[in-house]
mmCIF file of C-alpha atoms in Angstrom:
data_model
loop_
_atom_site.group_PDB
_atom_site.id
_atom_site.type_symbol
_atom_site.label_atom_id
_atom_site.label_comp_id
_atom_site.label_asym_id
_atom_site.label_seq_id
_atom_site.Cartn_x
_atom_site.Cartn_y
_atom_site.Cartn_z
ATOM 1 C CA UNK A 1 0.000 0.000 0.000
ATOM 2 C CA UNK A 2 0.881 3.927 -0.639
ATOM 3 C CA UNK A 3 1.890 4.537 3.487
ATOM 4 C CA UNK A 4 3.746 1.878 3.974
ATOM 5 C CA UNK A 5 7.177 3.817 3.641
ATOM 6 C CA UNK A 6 10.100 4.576 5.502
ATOM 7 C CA UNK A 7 8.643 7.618 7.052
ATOM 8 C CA UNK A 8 5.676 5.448 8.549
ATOM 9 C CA UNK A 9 8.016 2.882 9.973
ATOM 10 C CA UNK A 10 10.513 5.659 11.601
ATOM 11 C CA UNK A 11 7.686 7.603 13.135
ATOM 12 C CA UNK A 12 5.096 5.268 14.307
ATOM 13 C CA UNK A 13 2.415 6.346 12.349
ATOM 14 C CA UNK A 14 -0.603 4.719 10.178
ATOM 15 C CA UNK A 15 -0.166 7.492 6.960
ATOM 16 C CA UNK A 16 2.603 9.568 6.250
ATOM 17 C CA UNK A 17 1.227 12.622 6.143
ATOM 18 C CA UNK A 18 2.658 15.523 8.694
ATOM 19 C CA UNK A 19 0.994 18.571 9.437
ATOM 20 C CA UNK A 20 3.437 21.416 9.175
ATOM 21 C CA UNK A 21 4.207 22.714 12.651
ATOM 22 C CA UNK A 22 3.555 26.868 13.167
ATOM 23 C CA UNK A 23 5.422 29.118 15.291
ATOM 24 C CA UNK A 24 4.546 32.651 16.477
ATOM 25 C CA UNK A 25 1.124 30.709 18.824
ATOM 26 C CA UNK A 26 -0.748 29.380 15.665
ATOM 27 C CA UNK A 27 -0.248 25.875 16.473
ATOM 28 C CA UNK A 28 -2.733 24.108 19.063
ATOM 29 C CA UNK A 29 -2.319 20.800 21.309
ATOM 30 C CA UNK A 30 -6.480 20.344 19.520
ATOM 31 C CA UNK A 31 -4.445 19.996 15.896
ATOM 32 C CA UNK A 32 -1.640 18.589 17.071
ATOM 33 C CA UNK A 33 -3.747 15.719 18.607
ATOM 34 C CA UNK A 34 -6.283 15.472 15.978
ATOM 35 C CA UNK A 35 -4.019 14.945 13.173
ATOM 36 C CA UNK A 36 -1.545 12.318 15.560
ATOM 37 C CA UNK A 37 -5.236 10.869 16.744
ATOM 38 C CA UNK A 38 -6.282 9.998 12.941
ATOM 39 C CA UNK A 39 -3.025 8.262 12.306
ATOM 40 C CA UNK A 40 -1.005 11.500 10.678
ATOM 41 C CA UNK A 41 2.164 13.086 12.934
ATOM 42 C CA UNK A 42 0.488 16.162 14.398
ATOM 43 C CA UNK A 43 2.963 18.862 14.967
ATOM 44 C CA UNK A 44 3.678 21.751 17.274
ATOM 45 C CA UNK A 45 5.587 24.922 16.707
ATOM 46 C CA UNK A 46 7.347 25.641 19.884
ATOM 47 C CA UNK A 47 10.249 28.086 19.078
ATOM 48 C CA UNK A 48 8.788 31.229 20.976
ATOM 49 C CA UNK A 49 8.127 29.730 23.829
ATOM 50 C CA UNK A 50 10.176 29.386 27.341
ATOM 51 C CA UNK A 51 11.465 25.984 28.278
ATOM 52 C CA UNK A 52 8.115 26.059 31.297
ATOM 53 C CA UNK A 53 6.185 26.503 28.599
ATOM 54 C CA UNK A 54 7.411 23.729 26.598
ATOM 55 C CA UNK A 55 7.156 21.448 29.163
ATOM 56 C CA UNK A 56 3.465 22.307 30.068
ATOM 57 C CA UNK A 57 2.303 22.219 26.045
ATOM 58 C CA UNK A 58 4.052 18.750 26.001
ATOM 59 C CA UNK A 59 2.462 17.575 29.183
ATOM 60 C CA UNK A 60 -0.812 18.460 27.270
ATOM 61 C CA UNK A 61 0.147 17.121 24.236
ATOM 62 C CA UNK A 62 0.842 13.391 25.676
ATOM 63 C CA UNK A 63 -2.893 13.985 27.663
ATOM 64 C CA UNK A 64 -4.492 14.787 24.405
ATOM 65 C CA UNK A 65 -2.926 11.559 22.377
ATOM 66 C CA UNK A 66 -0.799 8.494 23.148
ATOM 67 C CA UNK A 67 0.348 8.692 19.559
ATOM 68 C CA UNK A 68 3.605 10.314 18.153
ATOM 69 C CA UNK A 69 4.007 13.888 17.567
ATOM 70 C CA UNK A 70 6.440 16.230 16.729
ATOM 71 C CA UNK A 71 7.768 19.230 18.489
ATOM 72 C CA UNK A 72 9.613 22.005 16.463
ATOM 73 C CA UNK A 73 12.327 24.845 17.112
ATOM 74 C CA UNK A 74 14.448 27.009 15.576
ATOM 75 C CA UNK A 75 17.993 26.361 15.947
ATOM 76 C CA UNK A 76 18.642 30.280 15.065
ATOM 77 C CA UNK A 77 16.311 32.596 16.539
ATOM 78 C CA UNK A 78 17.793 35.774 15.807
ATOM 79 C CA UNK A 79 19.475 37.388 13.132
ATOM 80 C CA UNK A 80 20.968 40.127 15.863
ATOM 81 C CA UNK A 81 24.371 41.975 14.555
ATOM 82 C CA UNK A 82 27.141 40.683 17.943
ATOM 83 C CA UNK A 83 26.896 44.822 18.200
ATOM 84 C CA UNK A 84 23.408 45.214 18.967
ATOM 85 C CA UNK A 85 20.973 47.199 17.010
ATOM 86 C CA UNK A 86 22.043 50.594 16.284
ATOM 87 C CA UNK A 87 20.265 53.979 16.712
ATOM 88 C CA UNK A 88 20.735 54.728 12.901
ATOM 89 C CA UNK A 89 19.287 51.729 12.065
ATOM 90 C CA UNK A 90 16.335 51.928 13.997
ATOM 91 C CA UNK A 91 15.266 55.520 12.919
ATOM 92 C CA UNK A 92 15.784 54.725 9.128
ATOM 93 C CA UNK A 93 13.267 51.588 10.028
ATOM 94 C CA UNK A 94 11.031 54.423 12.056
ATOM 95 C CA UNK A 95 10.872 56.806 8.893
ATOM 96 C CA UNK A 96 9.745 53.635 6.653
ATOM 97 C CA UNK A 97 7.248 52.700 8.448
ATOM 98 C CA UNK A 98 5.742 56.257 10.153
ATOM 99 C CA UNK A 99 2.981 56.526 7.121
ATOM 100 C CA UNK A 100 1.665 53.139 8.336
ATOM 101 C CA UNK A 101 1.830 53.834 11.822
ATOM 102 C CA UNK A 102 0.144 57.518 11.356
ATOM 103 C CA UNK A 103 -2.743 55.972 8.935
ATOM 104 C CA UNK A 104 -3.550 53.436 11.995
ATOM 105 C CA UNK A 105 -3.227 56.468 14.388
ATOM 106 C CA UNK A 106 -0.867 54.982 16.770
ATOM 107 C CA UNK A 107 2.601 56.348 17.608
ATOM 108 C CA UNK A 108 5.934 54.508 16.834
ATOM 109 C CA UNK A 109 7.352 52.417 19.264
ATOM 110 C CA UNK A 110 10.566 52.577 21.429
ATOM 111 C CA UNK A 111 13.723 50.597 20.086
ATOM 112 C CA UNK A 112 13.148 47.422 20.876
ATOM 113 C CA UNK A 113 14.911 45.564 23.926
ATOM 114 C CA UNK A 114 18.109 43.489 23.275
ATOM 115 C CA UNK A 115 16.820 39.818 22.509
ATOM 116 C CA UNK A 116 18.166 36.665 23.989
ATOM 117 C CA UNK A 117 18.532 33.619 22.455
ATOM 118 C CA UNK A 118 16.164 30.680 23.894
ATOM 119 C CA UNK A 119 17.470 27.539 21.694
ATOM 120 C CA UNK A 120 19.991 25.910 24.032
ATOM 121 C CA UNK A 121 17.580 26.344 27.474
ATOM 122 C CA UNK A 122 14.693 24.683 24.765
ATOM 123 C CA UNK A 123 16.714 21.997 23.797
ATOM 124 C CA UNK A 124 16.919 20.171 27.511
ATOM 125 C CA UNK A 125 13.118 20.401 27.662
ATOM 126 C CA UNK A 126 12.939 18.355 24.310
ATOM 127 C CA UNK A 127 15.998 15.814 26.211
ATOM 128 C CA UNK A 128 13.814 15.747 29.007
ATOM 129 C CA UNK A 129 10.270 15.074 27.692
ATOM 130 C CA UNK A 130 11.277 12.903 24.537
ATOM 131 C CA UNK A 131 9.044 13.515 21.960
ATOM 132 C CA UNK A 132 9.134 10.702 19.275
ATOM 133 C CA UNK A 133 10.076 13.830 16.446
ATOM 134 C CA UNK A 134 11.712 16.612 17.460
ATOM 135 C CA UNK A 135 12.259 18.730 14.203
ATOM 136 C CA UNK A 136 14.320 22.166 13.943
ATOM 137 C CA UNK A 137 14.518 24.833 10.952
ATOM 138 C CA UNK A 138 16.892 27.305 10.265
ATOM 139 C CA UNK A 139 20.179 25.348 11.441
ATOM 140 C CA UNK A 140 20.988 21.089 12.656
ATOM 141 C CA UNK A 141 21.881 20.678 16.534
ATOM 142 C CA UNK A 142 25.235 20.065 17.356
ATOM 143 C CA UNK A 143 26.291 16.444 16.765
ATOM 144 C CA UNK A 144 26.350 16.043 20.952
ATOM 145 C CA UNK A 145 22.409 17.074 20.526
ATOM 146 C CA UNK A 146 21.867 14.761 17.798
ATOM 147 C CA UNK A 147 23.729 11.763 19.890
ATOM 148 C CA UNK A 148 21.566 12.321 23.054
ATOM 149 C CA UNK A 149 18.343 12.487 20.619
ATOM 150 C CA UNK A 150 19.647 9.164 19.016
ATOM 151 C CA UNK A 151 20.163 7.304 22.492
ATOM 152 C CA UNK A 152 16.962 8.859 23.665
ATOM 153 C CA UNK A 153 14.727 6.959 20.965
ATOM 154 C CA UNK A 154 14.506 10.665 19.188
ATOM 155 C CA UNK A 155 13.413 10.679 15.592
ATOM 156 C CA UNK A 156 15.698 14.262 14.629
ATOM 157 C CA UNK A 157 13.884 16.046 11.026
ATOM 158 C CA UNK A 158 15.759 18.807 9.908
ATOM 159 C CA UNK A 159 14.407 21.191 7.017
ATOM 160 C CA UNK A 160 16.527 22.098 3.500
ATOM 161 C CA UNK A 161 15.355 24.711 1.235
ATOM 162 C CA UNK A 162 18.167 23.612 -1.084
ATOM 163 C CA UNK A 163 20.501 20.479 -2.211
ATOM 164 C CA UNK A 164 23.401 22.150 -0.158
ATOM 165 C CA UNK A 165 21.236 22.301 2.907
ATOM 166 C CA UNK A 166 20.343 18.885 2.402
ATOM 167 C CA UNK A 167 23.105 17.402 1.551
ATOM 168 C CA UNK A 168 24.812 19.298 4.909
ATOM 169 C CA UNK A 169 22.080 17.613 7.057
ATOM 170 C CA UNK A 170 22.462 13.898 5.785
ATOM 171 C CA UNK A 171 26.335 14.253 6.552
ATOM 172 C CA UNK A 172 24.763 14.999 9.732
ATOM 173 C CA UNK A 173 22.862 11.751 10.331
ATOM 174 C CA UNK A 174 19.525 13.553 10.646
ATOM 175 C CA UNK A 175 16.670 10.475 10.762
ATOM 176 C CA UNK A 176 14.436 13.055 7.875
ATOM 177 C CA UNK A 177 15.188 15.716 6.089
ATOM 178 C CA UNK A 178 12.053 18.113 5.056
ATOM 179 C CA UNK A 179 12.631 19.349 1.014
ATOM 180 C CA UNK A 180 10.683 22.691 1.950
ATOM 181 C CA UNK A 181 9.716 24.234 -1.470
ATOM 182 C CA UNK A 182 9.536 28.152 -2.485
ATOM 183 C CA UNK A 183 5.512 27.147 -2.697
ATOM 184 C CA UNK A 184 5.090 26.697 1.134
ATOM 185 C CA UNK A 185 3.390 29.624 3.607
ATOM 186 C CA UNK A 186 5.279 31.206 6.773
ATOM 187 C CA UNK A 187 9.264 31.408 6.691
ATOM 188 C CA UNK A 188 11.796 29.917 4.636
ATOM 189 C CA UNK A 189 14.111 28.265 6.640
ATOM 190 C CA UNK A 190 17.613 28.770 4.401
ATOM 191 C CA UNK A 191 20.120 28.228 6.692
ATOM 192 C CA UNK A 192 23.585 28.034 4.347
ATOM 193 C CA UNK A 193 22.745 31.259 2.036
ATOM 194 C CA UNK A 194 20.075 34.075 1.728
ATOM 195 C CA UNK A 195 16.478 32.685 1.627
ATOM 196 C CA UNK A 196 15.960 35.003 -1.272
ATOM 197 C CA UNK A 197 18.890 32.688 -3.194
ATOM 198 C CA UNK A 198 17.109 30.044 -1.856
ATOM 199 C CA UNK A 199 14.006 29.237 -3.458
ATOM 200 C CA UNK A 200 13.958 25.862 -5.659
ATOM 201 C CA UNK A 201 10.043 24.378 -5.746
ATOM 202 C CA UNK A 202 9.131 21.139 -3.575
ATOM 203 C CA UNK A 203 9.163 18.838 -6.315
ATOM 204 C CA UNK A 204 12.686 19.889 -8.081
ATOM 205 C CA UNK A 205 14.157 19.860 -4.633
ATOM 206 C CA UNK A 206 13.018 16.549 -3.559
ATOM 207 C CA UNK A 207 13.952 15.395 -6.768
ATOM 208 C CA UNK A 208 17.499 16.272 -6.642
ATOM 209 C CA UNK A 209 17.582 15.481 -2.318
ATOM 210 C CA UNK A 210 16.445 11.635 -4.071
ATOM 211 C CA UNK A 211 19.823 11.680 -6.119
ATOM 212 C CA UNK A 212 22.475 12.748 -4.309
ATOM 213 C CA UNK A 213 20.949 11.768 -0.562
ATOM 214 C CA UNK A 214 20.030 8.016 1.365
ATOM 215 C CA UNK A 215 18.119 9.873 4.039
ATOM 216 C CA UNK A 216 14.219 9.717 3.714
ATOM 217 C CA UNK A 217 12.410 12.509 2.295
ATOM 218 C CA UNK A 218 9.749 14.739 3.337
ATOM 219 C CA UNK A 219 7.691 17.180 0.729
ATOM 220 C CA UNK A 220 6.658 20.025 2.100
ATOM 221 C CA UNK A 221 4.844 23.578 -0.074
ATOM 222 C CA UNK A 222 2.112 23.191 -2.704
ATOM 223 C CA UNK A 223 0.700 20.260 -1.025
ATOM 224 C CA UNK A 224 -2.830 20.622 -0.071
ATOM 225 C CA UNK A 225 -4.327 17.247 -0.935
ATOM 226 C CA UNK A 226 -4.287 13.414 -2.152
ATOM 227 C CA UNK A 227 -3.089 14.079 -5.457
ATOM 228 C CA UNK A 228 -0.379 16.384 -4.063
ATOM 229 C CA UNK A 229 0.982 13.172 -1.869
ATOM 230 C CA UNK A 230 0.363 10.947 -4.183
ATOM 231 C CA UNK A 231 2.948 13.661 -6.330
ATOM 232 C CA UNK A 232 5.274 13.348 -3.797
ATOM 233 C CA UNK A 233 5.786 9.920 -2.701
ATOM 234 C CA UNK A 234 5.718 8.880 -6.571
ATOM 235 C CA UNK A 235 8.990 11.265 -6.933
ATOM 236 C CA UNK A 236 10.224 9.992 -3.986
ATOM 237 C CA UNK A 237 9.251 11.485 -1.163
ATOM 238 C CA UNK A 238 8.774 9.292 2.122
ATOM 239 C CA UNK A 239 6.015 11.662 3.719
ATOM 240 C CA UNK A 240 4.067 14.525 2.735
ATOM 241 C CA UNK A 241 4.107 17.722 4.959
ATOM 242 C CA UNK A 242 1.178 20.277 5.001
ATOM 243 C CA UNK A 243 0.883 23.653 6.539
ATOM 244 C CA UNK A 244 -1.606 25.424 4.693
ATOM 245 C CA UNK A 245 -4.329 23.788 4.646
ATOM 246 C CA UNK A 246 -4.157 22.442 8.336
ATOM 247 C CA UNK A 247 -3.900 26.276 9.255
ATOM 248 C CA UNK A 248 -6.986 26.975 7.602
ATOM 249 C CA UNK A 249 -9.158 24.486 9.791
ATOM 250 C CA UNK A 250 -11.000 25.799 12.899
ATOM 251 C CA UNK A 251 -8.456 23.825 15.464
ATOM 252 C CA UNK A 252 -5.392 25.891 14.338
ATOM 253 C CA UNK A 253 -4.982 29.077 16.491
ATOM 254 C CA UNK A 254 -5.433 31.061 13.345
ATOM 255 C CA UNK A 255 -7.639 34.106 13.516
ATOM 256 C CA UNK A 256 -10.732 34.197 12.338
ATOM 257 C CA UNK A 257 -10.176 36.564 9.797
ATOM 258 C CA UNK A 258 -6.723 34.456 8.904
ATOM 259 C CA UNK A 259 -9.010 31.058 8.220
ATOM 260 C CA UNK A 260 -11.451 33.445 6.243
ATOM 261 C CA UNK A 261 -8.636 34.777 4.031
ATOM 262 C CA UNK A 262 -7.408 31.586 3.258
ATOM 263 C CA UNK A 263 -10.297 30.799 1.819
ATOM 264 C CA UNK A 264 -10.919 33.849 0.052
ATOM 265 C CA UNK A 265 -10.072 34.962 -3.907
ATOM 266 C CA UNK A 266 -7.364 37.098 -2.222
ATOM 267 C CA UNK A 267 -5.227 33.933 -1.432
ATOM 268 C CA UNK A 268 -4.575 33.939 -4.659
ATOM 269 C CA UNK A 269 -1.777 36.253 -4.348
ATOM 270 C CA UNK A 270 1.033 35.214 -2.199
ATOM 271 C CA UNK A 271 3.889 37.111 -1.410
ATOM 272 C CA UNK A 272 7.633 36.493 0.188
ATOM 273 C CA UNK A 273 8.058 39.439 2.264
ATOM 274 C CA UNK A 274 10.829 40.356 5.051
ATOM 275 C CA UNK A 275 8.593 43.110 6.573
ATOM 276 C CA UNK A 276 6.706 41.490 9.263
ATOM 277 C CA UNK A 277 9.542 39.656 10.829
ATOM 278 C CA UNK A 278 12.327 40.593 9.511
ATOM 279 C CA UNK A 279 12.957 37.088 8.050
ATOM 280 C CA UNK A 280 11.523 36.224 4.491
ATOM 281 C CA UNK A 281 8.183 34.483 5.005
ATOM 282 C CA UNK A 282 5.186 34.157 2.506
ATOM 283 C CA UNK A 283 1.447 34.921 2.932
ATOM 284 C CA UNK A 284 -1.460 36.496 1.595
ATOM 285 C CA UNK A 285 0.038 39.594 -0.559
ATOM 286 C CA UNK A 286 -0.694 42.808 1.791
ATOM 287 C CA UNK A 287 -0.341 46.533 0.453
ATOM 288 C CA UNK A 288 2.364 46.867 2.881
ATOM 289 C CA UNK A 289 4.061 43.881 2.080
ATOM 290 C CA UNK A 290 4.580 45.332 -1.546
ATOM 291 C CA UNK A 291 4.989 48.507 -0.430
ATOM 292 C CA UNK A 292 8.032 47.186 1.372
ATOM 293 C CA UNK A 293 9.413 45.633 -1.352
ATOM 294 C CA UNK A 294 13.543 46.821 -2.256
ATOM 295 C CA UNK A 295 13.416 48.413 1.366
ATOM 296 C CA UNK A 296 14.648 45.435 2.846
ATOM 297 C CA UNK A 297 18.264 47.144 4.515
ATOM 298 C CA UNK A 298 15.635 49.165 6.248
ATOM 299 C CA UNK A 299 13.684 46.203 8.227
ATOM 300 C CA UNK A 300 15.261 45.266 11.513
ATOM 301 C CA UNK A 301 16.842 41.863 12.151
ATOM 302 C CA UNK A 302 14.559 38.837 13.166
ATOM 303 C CA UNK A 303 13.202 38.776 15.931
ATOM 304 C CA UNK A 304 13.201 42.687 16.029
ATOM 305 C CA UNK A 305 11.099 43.392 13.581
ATOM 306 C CA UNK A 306 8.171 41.553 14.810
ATOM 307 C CA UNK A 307 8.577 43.534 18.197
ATOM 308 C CA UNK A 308 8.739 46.428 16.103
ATOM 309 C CA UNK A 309 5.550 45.912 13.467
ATOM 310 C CA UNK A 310 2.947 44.173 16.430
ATOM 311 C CA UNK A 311 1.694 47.259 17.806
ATOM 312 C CA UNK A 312 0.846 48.314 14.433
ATOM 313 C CA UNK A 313 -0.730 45.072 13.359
ATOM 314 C CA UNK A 314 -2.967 44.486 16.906
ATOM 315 C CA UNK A 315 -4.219 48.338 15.120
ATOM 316 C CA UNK A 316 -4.388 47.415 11.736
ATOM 317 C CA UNK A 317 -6.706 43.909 13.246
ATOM 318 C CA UNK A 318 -8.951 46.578 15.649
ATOM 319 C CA UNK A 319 -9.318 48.745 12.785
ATOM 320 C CA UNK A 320 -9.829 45.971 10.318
ATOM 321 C CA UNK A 321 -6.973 47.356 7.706
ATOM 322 C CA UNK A 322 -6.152 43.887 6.274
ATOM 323 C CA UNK A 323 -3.736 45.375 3.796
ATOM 324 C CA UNK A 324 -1.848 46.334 6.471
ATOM 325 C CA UNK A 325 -1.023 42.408 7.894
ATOM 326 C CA UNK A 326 0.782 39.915 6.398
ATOM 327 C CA UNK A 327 -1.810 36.651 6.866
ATOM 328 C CA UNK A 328 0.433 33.289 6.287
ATOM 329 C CA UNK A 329 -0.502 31.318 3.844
ATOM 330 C CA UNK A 330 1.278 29.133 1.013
ATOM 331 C CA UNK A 331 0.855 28.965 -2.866
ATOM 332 C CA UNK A 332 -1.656 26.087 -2.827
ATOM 333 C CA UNK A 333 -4.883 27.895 -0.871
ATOM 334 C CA UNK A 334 -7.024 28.157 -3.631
ATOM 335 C CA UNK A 335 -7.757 25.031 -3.494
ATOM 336 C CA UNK A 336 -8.449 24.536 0.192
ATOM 337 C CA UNK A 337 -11.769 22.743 1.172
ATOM 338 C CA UNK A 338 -12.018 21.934 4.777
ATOM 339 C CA UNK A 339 -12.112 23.473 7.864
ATOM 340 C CA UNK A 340 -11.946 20.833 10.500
ATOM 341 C CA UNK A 341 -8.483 18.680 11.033
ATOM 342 C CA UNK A 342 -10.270 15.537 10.990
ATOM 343 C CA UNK A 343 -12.070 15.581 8.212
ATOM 344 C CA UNK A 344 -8.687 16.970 6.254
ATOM 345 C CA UNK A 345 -7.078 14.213 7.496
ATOM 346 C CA UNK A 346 -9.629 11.541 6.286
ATOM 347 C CA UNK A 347 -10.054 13.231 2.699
ATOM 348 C CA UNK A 348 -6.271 13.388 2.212
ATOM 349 C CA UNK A 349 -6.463 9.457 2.967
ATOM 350 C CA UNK A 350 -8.989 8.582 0.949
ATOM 351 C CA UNK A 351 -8.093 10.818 -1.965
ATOM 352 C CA UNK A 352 -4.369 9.337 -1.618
ATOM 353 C CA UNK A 353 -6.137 5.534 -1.740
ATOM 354 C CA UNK A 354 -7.889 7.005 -4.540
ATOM 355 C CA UNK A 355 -5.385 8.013 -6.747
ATOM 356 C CA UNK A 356 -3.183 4.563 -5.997
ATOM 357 C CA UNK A 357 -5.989 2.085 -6.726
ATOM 358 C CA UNK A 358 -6.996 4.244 -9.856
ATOM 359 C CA UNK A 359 -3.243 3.638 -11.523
ATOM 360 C CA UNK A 360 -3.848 -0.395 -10.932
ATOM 361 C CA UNK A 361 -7.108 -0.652 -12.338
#
């Protein structure tokens, strides 16, 4: 049958088909569970949290389902100069972004505070609980991390946007490596070059990760439904991974307004944008996210940025200015058709089955 592959046997699941984990508190221990409780690998984004927290959403997590699950990070979290940010810099950010501030009528914030770095106090929490995936973006673990994980019972899944990256992470011994295309909503994790030099589609990716890499395989951007996995796991691919559409369903922690966008003519247009973060990330295409666009020495570092833009989007949400806020979302949500995880999960399934038994008949 079409699941039974590599990914299925390393992870413990019935289908392999993972539902993207999302950071900045849009993933839920509801999705997580669901998707892990209907015999997918539910995930959870966890890189903005504090080690406490991690531990509590994990304590929930094995409450909600005795099945696997993955928990994500970010191996780097910032993308902080070793000098700090400078005053310069944050008044030539000010004076780019004043019109937007004075059309919500707010005023601009103070400079944000120095930010410190939460990846090595998360990683004990992940030692210490033991999920059965523990995937990171933007960077691999130290080989000491990736030992402990291995003696632990640890599946590791790191995430390439190119061959380089993948190739880095199999000399790694990663368990899975994620072939995140160009396609995919929220941030691309490019971790060797810029993500703007960094954007080869899922399907040419995972094609080239097949022939020049023995770790398994998972697809991730432009996927959205059975035909998509069936796509993937015919090129290769040992699982699936969908963000999109999972976001779109009533358990994420999406707003509202977010899930209603996604399934709106507007996400039609998609754009990569640094403005919102201050890391290149793609979602429903926003006035200000175009407005932005060749002003990108003028957006603060990552995290920074998001300090810096989140009074103006809570405004821009109370007003209802939805040009104004970047909503995530990936290439693929036109065609999105459900709203609740479980039902996703069983038409992916069945529309996977579907396409298999239709080539042997």
């Amino acid at each position: 049958m079409w699941y039974n592959t590599k990914a299925k046997e390393l992870l413990g699941i019935d289908y392999p088909i993972l539902q993207g984990p999302f950071g900045g508190n849009l993933s839920t221990v509801e999705l997580t569970a669901a998707v892990s409780n209907a015999g997918g690998l539910g995930g959870y984004g966890a890189y903005t949290m504090s080690p406490q927290e991690i531990f509590d959403i994990d304590k929930q997590l094995k409450a909600a389902t005795n099945k696997p699950y993955n928990i994500n990070l970010w191996v780097s979290d910032h993308d902080i100069p070793e000098g700090g940010l400078t005053d310069e810099q944050f008044e030539k950010t000010k004076a780019v972004f004043k019109p937007y501030y004075d059309e919500a009528g707010i005023v601009l914030p103070e400079k944000p505070v120095p930010f410190q770095s939460r990846f090595e106090n998360q990683l004990q929490v992940i030692l210490d609980v033991k999920p059965k995936v523990f995937s990171f973006m933007f960077g691999v673990p130290s080989d000491d991390v990736l030992e402990q994980c291995r003696r632990s019972g640890i599946v590791t899944v790191g995430a390439a946007t190119t061959l380089d990256e993948a190739v880095f992470l199999d000399s790694k011994g990663v368990d899975m490596i994620i072939a995140s295309g160009f396609e995919a909503g929220g941030h691309r994790p490019s971790f060797l070059d810029k993500s703007e030099a960094s954007l080869t589609g899922t399907f040419v990716l995972l094609q080239l990760m097949r022939e020049k890499i023995k770790t398994p395989i998972i697809a991730a951007g432009g996927i959205a439904d059975g035909k998509g996995i069936a796509a993937a796991l015919t090129l290769g691919a040992s699982a699936a991974q969908i963000g999109t559409a999972f976001l779109a369903t009533d358990e994420s922690n999406a707003l509202p307004i977010h899930r209603e966008m996604l399934f709106s003519d507007a996400a039609k247009y998609t754009t990569l944008s640094r403005a919102y973060t201050g890391r290149l990330g793609r979602g429903i295409t926003s006035r200000l996210a175009k407005d932005i666009m060749g002003k990108e020495s003028d957006i603060l570092p990552f995290p920074l940025q998001t300090t810096f833009i989140a009074p103006l989007r809570k405004a821009a949400l109370d007003k209802q200015k939805w040009d104004m806020i970047l909503f995530w979302g990936g290439q693929i949500s036109p065609i999105l058709k459900h709203t609740k995880a479980s039902v996703l999960m069983n038409a992916l399934i069945e529309e996977t089955t579907a396409y298999f038994d239709g080539l042997k008949s």
